[in-house]
């Protein structure tokens, strides 16, 4: 059975893009066909200015929504990154294999660093190195596949490069994973800025549908979505990004094909109305289950505790092997008698 690893970062409320691009695939496919681990990667949330209480709150909410979306702790491992020390342990070792040039070529770092420089500031060092932590998240578990949105594919390529380089220099230690990207709605775009991803880290705005938005809020956001010049409904991601985004969302919600759906509608209004209702119905069971889980916080805590124990047991042998391979002296067993140096 293949091993799959993926995660969500608690830097904002989870969105429709997170669900359609990743979480639904995890629940409906990945946890059933693989030895799957799904993680709230809270250490990654520390790479930017943040409120500690908000990170904790969003981490709990993200874990609850993963379960509400259908992840079953009897089928997969659900846990919080910071609860498993092996992530941070392996990250430093991999930093000793990665290069400065590789880090500075990462698109997210380049974009965020440029924006911060324009404001006269500077980003945190952890933003530069966090792709190595992401690699550690994956390699610690010997993952074969990493289901990601297409904007994260570059990071999986870095992970592959680091695994191959480590294996060549220090002996075979890591499995070399590959990225898997859903064919439809892999990257849901902002309803008001269809050239930009619907990101959970963005400011609250009418272009972002959150998983916990009330139905009327969802309808209002979709009905106000930016479309394109002209009136005909055409699926053309480059030339007609606004209407194409709506078609992709509707297709993902209804298991349809965006190109085929474009021939069904004669007006933007009808497309928006059907898309809004499809999103409301898609989110209805997730929101209902989330409400149930919030009323049983002890269950969620127990799932995360057991998940961390299982993840720790899976990761420790690989990380210990990496420490030995790169030249670190093994720690003496508790109670053991050590000899001379």
Short mmCIF file of C-alpha atoms in Angstrom, two decimals:
data_model
loop_
_atom_site.label_atom_id
_atom_site.label_comp_id
_atom_site.label_asym_id
_atom_site.label_seq_id
_atom_site.Cartn_x
_atom_site.Cartn_y
_atom_site.Cartn_z
CA UNK A 1 0.00 0.00 0.00
CA UNK A 2 1.32 3.42 -0.95
CA UNK A 3 1.90 5.99 1.76
CA UNK A 4 0.42 9.47 1.29
CA UNK A 5 1.18 12.63 3.28
CA UNK A 6 -0.37 16.07 3.06
CA UNK A 7 -1.33 18.92 5.33
CA UNK A 8 -3.06 22.24 5.85
CA UNK A 9 -1.51 25.39 7.30
CA UNK A 10 -3.52 27.22 10.01
CA UNK A 11 -2.83 30.73 8.78
CA UNK A 12 -6.48 31.46 8.08
CA UNK A 13 -9.92 29.91 7.92
CA UNK A 14 -10.10 27.00 5.47
CA UNK A 15 -11.74 27.82 2.17
CA UNK A 16 -13.68 26.24 -0.66
CA UNK A 17 -10.38 26.07 -2.49
CA UNK A 18 -8.85 23.95 0.29
CA UNK A 19 -11.81 21.59 0.15
CA UNK A 20 -12.14 21.20 -3.62
CA UNK A 21 -8.42 21.23 -4.25
CA UNK A 22 -7.37 18.82 -1.53
CA UNK A 23 -9.56 17.83 1.40
CA UNK A 24 -12.32 16.12 -0.56
CA UNK A 25 -9.76 14.06 -2.45
CA UNK A 26 -8.19 13.04 0.83
CA UNK A 27 -11.52 11.91 2.28
CA UNK A 28 -13.05 10.25 -0.79
CA UNK A 29 -9.96 8.66 -2.32
CA UNK A 30 -6.63 8.87 -0.54
CA UNK A 31 -7.53 7.51 2.89
CA UNK A 32 -9.17 4.47 1.29
CA UNK A 33 -6.40 3.50 -1.13
CA UNK A 34 -3.30 4.26 0.90
CA UNK A 35 -1.60 4.45 4.25
CA UNK A 36 -2.44 8.13 4.62
CA UNK A 37 -1.28 10.85 7.03
CA UNK A 38 -2.94 14.28 7.17
CA UNK A 39 -1.43 16.99 9.30
CA UNK A 40 -2.19 20.48 10.57
CA UNK A 41 1.20 22.03 9.83
CA UNK A 42 1.18 24.64 12.58
CA UNK A 43 4.95 25.21 12.57
CA UNK A 44 4.58 26.64 9.07
CA UNK A 45 2.17 29.26 10.45
CA UNK A 46 5.04 30.81 12.40
CA UNK A 47 6.88 32.00 9.28
CA UNK A 48 4.88 35.26 9.24
CA UNK A 49 3.75 37.74 11.85
CA UNK A 50 0.99 36.04 13.84
CA UNK A 51 -1.13 36.10 16.98
CA UNK A 52 -0.28 33.00 19.07
CA UNK A 53 -3.85 32.60 20.34
CA UNK A 54 -5.19 32.79 16.78
CA UNK A 55 -2.76 30.12 15.56
CA UNK A 56 -3.94 27.79 18.33
CA UNK A 57 -7.59 28.54 17.54
CA UNK A 58 -7.15 28.02 13.81
CA UNK A 59 -5.15 24.82 14.38
CA UNK A 60 -8.00 23.32 16.37
CA UNK A 61 -10.53 24.51 13.80
CA UNK A 62 -8.50 23.04 10.93
CA UNK A 63 -8.22 19.67 12.66
CA UNK A 64 -11.95 19.66 13.34
CA UNK A 65 -12.73 20.53 9.72
CA UNK A 66 -10.49 17.74 8.46
CA UNK A 67 -12.59 15.31 10.43
CA UNK A 68 -15.80 17.04 9.37
CA UNK A 69 -14.75 16.72 5.73
CA UNK A 70 -14.72 12.95 6.13
CA UNK A 71 -11.27 11.93 7.31
CA UNK A 72 -11.72 8.81 9.43
CA UNK A 73 -9.08 8.22 12.15
CA UNK A 74 -9.73 4.49 11.77
CA UNK A 75 -8.56 4.74 8.14
CA UNK A 76 -5.88 7.44 8.28
CA UNK A 77 -3.66 9.34 10.71
CA UNK A 78 -4.73 12.87 11.64
CA UNK A 79 -2.38 14.91 13.83
CA UNK A 80 -0.76 18.27 14.52
CA UNK A 81 2.77 18.84 13.24
CA UNK A 82 4.22 20.39 16.40
CA UNK A 83 3.09 17.37 18.43
CA UNK A 84 5.69 15.23 16.63
CA UNK A 85 9.28 16.36 17.31
CA UNK A 86 10.68 14.44 14.35
CA UNK A 87 9.56 17.17 11.93
CA UNK A 88 11.86 19.77 13.50
CA UNK A 89 14.65 17.23 14.07
CA UNK A 90 14.78 16.25 10.42
CA UNK A 91 14.34 19.79 9.13
CA UNK A 92 17.75 20.91 10.40
CA UNK A 93 19.49 17.89 8.93
CA UNK A 94 17.93 18.65 5.55
CA UNK A 95 18.98 22.30 5.84
CA UNK A 96 22.51 20.91 5.86
CA UNK A 97 21.80 19.34 2.47
CA UNK A 98 19.82 22.16 0.82
CA UNK A 99 21.45 25.24 -0.71
CA UNK A 100 20.79 28.95 -0.33
CA UNK A 101 20.14 29.25 -4.08
CA UNK A 102 17.42 26.59 -3.97
CA UNK A 103 15.63 28.37 -1.18
CA UNK A 104 15.73 31.76 -2.86
CA UNK A 105 14.26 30.33 -6.06
CA UNK A 106 11.07 29.23 -4.29
CA UNK A 107 8.21 31.23 -5.80
CA UNK A 108 6.35 31.96 -2.55
CA UNK A 109 9.51 33.27 -0.89
CA UNK A 110 10.37 35.47 -3.87
CA UNK A 111 6.88 36.96 -4.02
CA UNK A 112 6.47 37.58 -0.29
CA UNK A 113 10.01 38.88 0.15
CA UNK A 114 9.53 41.31 -2.73
CA UNK A 115 6.28 42.65 -1.26
CA UNK A 116 7.91 43.12 2.13
CA UNK A 117 10.90 44.93 0.63
CA UNK A 118 8.54 47.34 -1.10
CA UNK A 119 7.18 48.22 2.34
CA UNK A 120 10.68 48.71 3.67
CA UNK A 121 10.67 45.56 5.76
CA UNK A 122 12.18 42.10 5.74
CA UNK A 123 10.71 38.61 6.00
CA UNK A 124 11.53 36.10 8.69
CA UNK A 125 14.36 33.63 8.08
CA UNK A 126 11.88 30.79 8.56
CA UNK A 127 10.02 31.89 5.43
CA UNK A 128 13.19 31.23 3.45
CA UNK A 129 13.80 27.81 4.99
CA UNK A 130 10.25 26.53 5.43
CA UNK A 131 10.34 24.48 2.18
CA UNK A 132 12.97 22.35 3.92
CA UNK A 133 10.61 21.84 6.84
CA UNK A 134 7.95 20.85 4.31
CA UNK A 135 10.41 18.34 2.86
CA UNK A 136 11.01 16.99 6.35
CA UNK A 137 7.25 16.63 6.87
CA UNK A 138 7.12 14.37 3.82
CA UNK A 139 10.39 12.45 4.02
CA UNK A 140 10.04 11.55 7.71
CA UNK A 141 7.19 9.22 6.82
CA UNK A 142 8.57 7.66 3.66
CA UNK A 143 5.65 9.08 1.69
CA UNK A 144 5.26 7.87 -1.89
CA UNK A 145 2.70 10.49 -2.91
CA UNK A 146 1.96 14.06 -1.83
CA UNK A 147 -1.46 15.35 -2.98
CA UNK A 148 -1.07 19.11 -3.40
CA UNK A 149 -2.46 22.05 -5.31
CA UNK A 150 -0.45 23.00 -8.37
CA UNK A 151 1.05 25.99 -6.53
CA UNK A 152 2.84 23.61 -4.15
CA UNK A 153 4.29 21.30 -6.81
CA UNK A 154 7.59 23.22 -6.72
CA UNK A 155 8.05 22.33 -3.07
CA UNK A 156 7.53 18.64 -3.75
CA UNK A 157 10.17 18.86 -6.49
CA UNK A 158 12.56 20.33 -3.92
CA UNK A 159 11.70 17.46 -1.57
CA UNK A 160 12.58 14.99 -4.30
CA UNK A 161 15.88 16.74 -4.98
CA UNK A 162 16.84 16.72 -1.29
CA UNK A 163 15.95 13.05 -0.90
CA UNK A 164 18.01 12.03 -3.93
CA UNK A 165 20.97 14.19 -2.85
CA UNK A 166 20.93 12.84 0.71
CA UNK A 167 20.69 9.24 -0.52
CA UNK A 168 23.61 9.73 -2.92
CA UNK A 169 25.85 11.39 -0.34
CA UNK A 170 25.07 9.45 2.81
CA UNK A 171 23.43 6.19 1.75
CA UNK A 172 19.87 5.30 0.89
CA UNK A 173 17.65 6.69 3.64
CA UNK A 174 14.57 8.32 2.10
CA UNK A 175 11.84 7.29 -0.29
CA UNK A 176 11.56 9.75 -3.21
CA UNK A 177 7.95 11.02 -3.33
CA UNK A 178 5.94 12.44 -6.20
CA UNK A 179 3.25 15.13 -6.27
CA UNK A 180 -0.30 14.27 -7.30
CA UNK A 181 -2.60 17.09 -8.43
CA UNK A 182 -6.40 16.74 -8.87
CA UNK A 183 -7.47 17.18 -12.51
CA UNK A 184 -10.38 19.55 -11.80
CA UNK A 185 -10.37 22.56 -9.47
CA UNK A 186 -6.81 21.93 -8.35
CA UNK A 187 -6.56 25.68 -7.91
CA UNK A 188 -9.81 27.51 -7.13
CA UNK A 189 -9.41 31.20 -7.83
CA UNK A 190 -10.60 34.26 -5.92
CA UNK A 191 -14.11 35.22 -7.02
CA UNK A 192 -13.18 38.90 -7.19
CA UNK A 193 -9.66 38.44 -8.55
CA UNK A 194 -9.78 35.36 -10.79
CA UNK A 195 -6.09 35.65 -11.57
CA UNK A 196 -5.28 34.99 -7.88
CA UNK A 197 -5.73 31.85 -5.83
CA UNK A 198 -8.55 31.70 -3.27
CA UNK A 199 -6.11 31.75 -0.36
CA UNK A 200 -7.05 31.35 3.28
CA UNK A 201 -4.31 33.76 4.35
CA UNK A 202 -5.91 36.65 2.46
CA UNK A 203 -7.89 39.37 4.16
CA UNK A 204 -11.58 38.64 4.59
CA UNK A 205 -13.31 39.67 1.39
CA UNK A 206 -16.14 38.87 -1.00
CA UNK A 207 -13.90 36.76 -3.23
CA UNK A 208 -13.22 34.04 -0.66
CA UNK A 209 -15.75 31.36 0.29
CA UNK A 210 -14.91 29.87 3.68
CA UNK A 211 -16.02 26.38 4.66
CA UNK A 212 -17.98 27.77 7.60
CA UNK A 213 -19.70 30.61 5.71
CA UNK A 214 -23.47 30.67 6.17
CA UNK A 215 -25.49 29.68 3.05
CA UNK A 216 -26.71 33.22 2.42
CA UNK A 217 -23.14 34.51 2.66
CA UNK A 218 -22.01 31.90 0.13
CA UNK A 219 -24.81 32.85 -2.26
CA UNK A 220 -23.98 36.55 -1.99
CA UNK A 221 -20.28 35.99 -2.68
CA UNK A 222 -20.87 33.77 -5.71
CA UNK A 223 -23.57 36.02 -7.19
CA UNK A 224 -21.15 38.97 -6.94
CA UNK A 225 -18.29 37.08 -8.58
CA UNK A 226 -16.35 38.95 -11.25
CA UNK A 227 -16.96 37.64 -14.76
CA UNK A 228 -15.60 38.80 -18.11
CA UNK A 229 -16.49 41.11 -20.97
CA UNK A 230 -19.17 39.73 -23.26
CA UNK A 231 -22.25 37.72 -22.36
CA UNK A 232 -21.60 34.22 -23.71
CA UNK A 233 -20.53 31.52 -21.27
CA UNK A 234 -17.24 30.14 -22.59
CA UNK A 235 -14.68 27.96 -20.83
CA UNK A 236 -11.32 29.61 -21.54
CA UNK A 237 -8.99 29.76 -18.55
CA UNK A 238 -6.63 32.27 -20.17
CA UNK A 239 -9.07 34.50 -22.05
CA UNK A 240 -12.10 34.27 -19.75
CA UNK A 241 -10.73 33.62 -16.24
CA UNK A 242 -13.79 34.82 -14.30
CA UNK A 243 -16.42 32.65 -15.94
CA UNK A 244 -13.96 29.76 -16.24
CA UNK A 245 -13.42 29.84 -12.48
CA UNK A 246 -17.18 29.58 -11.91
CA UNK A 247 -17.42 26.70 -14.38
CA UNK A 248 -14.59 24.85 -12.65
CA UNK A 249 -16.19 25.32 -9.23
CA UNK A 250 -19.56 24.10 -10.50
CA UNK A 251 -17.92 21.14 -12.23
CA UNK A 252 -16.02 20.19 -9.08
CA UNK A 253 -19.17 20.43 -6.94
CA UNK A 254 -21.28 18.33 -9.34
CA UNK A 255 -18.63 15.96 -10.74
CA UNK A 256 -19.10 17.55 -14.14
CA UNK A 257 -16.81 18.89 -16.84
CA UNK A 258 -16.30 22.68 -17.10
CA UNK A 259 -16.11 22.66 -20.90
CA UNK A 260 -19.33 20.65 -21.17
CA UNK A 261 -21.11 22.87 -18.64
CA UNK A 262 -20.25 26.00 -20.60
CA UNK A 263 -22.68 24.89 -23.30
CA UNK A 264 -25.55 24.59 -20.83
CA UNK A 265 -25.77 28.26 -19.85
CA UNK A 266 -26.83 31.27 -21.86
CA UNK A 267 -26.18 33.88 -19.17
CA UNK A 268 -23.78 34.61 -16.35
CA UNK A 269 -26.68 35.02 -13.94
CA UNK A 270 -27.94 31.47 -14.41
CA UNK A 271 -24.42 30.09 -14.07
CA UNK A 272 -23.83 32.02 -10.86
CA UNK A 273 -27.13 30.91 -9.36
CA UNK A 274 -26.47 27.22 -10.02
CA UNK A 275 -22.88 27.52 -8.83
CA UNK A 276 -23.97 29.19 -5.59
CA UNK A 277 -26.53 26.47 -4.84
CA UNK A 278 -24.03 23.73 -5.69
CA UNK A 279 -21.52 25.20 -3.24
CA UNK A 280 -24.14 25.56 -0.50
CA UNK A 281 -25.17 21.91 -0.88
CA UNK A 282 -21.56 20.75 -0.99
CA UNK A 283 -20.75 22.51 2.29
CA UNK A 284 -23.96 21.61 4.12
CA UNK A 285 -22.86 18.17 5.46
CA UNK A 286 -19.38 19.45 6.31
CA UNK A 287 -20.81 22.29 8.38
CA UNK A 288 -23.28 19.98 10.12
CA UNK A 289 -20.53 17.53 11.08
CA UNK A 290 -18.28 20.40 12.21
CA UNK A 291 -21.00 21.56 14.58
CA UNK A 292 -21.27 18.05 16.06
CA UNK A 293 -17.52 17.78 16.55
CA UNK A 294 -17.31 21.19 18.24
CA UNK A 295 -19.75 19.87 20.82
CA UNK A 296 -17.42 16.92 21.49
CA UNK A 297 -14.02 18.56 21.94
CA UNK A 298 -12.71 15.59 23.95
CA UNK A 299 -13.14 13.33 20.92
CA UNK A 300 -11.11 15.67 18.71
CA UNK A 301 -8.37 15.92 21.34
CA UNK A 302 -8.19 12.13 21.58
CA UNK A 303 -7.98 11.74 17.81
CA UNK A 304 -5.07 14.19 17.70
CA UNK A 305 -3.31 12.52 20.62
CA UNK A 306 -3.56 9.06 19.08
CA UNK A 307 -2.62 10.46 15.69
CA UNK A 308 0.55 12.06 17.07
CA UNK A 309 1.55 8.82 18.81
CA UNK A 310 1.12 6.85 15.62
CA UNK A 311 2.91 9.46 13.50
CA UNK A 312 5.80 9.63 15.97
CA UNK A 313 6.29 5.88 15.87
CA UNK A 314 6.29 5.95 12.07
CA UNK A 315 8.72 8.87 11.70
CA UNK A 316 11.29 8.17 14.41
CA UNK A 317 13.09 5.22 12.75
CA UNK A 318 13.60 7.20 9.53
CA UNK A 319 14.80 10.33 11.31
CA UNK A 320 17.13 8.32 13.54
CA UNK A 321 18.53 6.64 10.42
CA UNK A 322 19.10 10.05 8.81
CA UNK A 323 20.97 11.23 11.93
CA UNK A 324 23.24 8.17 11.81
CA UNK A 325 23.78 8.47 8.06
CA UNK A 326 24.85 12.12 8.13
CA UNK A 327 27.36 11.48 10.91
CA UNK A 328 25.67 12.32 14.21
CA UNK A 329 26.65 10.28 17.24
CA UNK A 330 23.77 8.15 18.54
CA UNK A 331 22.55 9.00 22.02
CA UNK A 332 23.28 6.46 24.72
CA UNK A 333 20.33 4.41 25.88
CA UNK A 334 18.93 5.43 29.28
CA UNK A 335 20.75 3.52 31.98
CA UNK A 336 23.45 2.24 29.61
CA UNK A 337 27.10 2.25 30.63
CA UNK A 338 29.19 4.22 28.13
CA UNK A 339 32.76 3.35 27.28
CA UNK A 340 35.74 5.56 26.60
CA UNK A 341 35.68 8.13 23.79
#
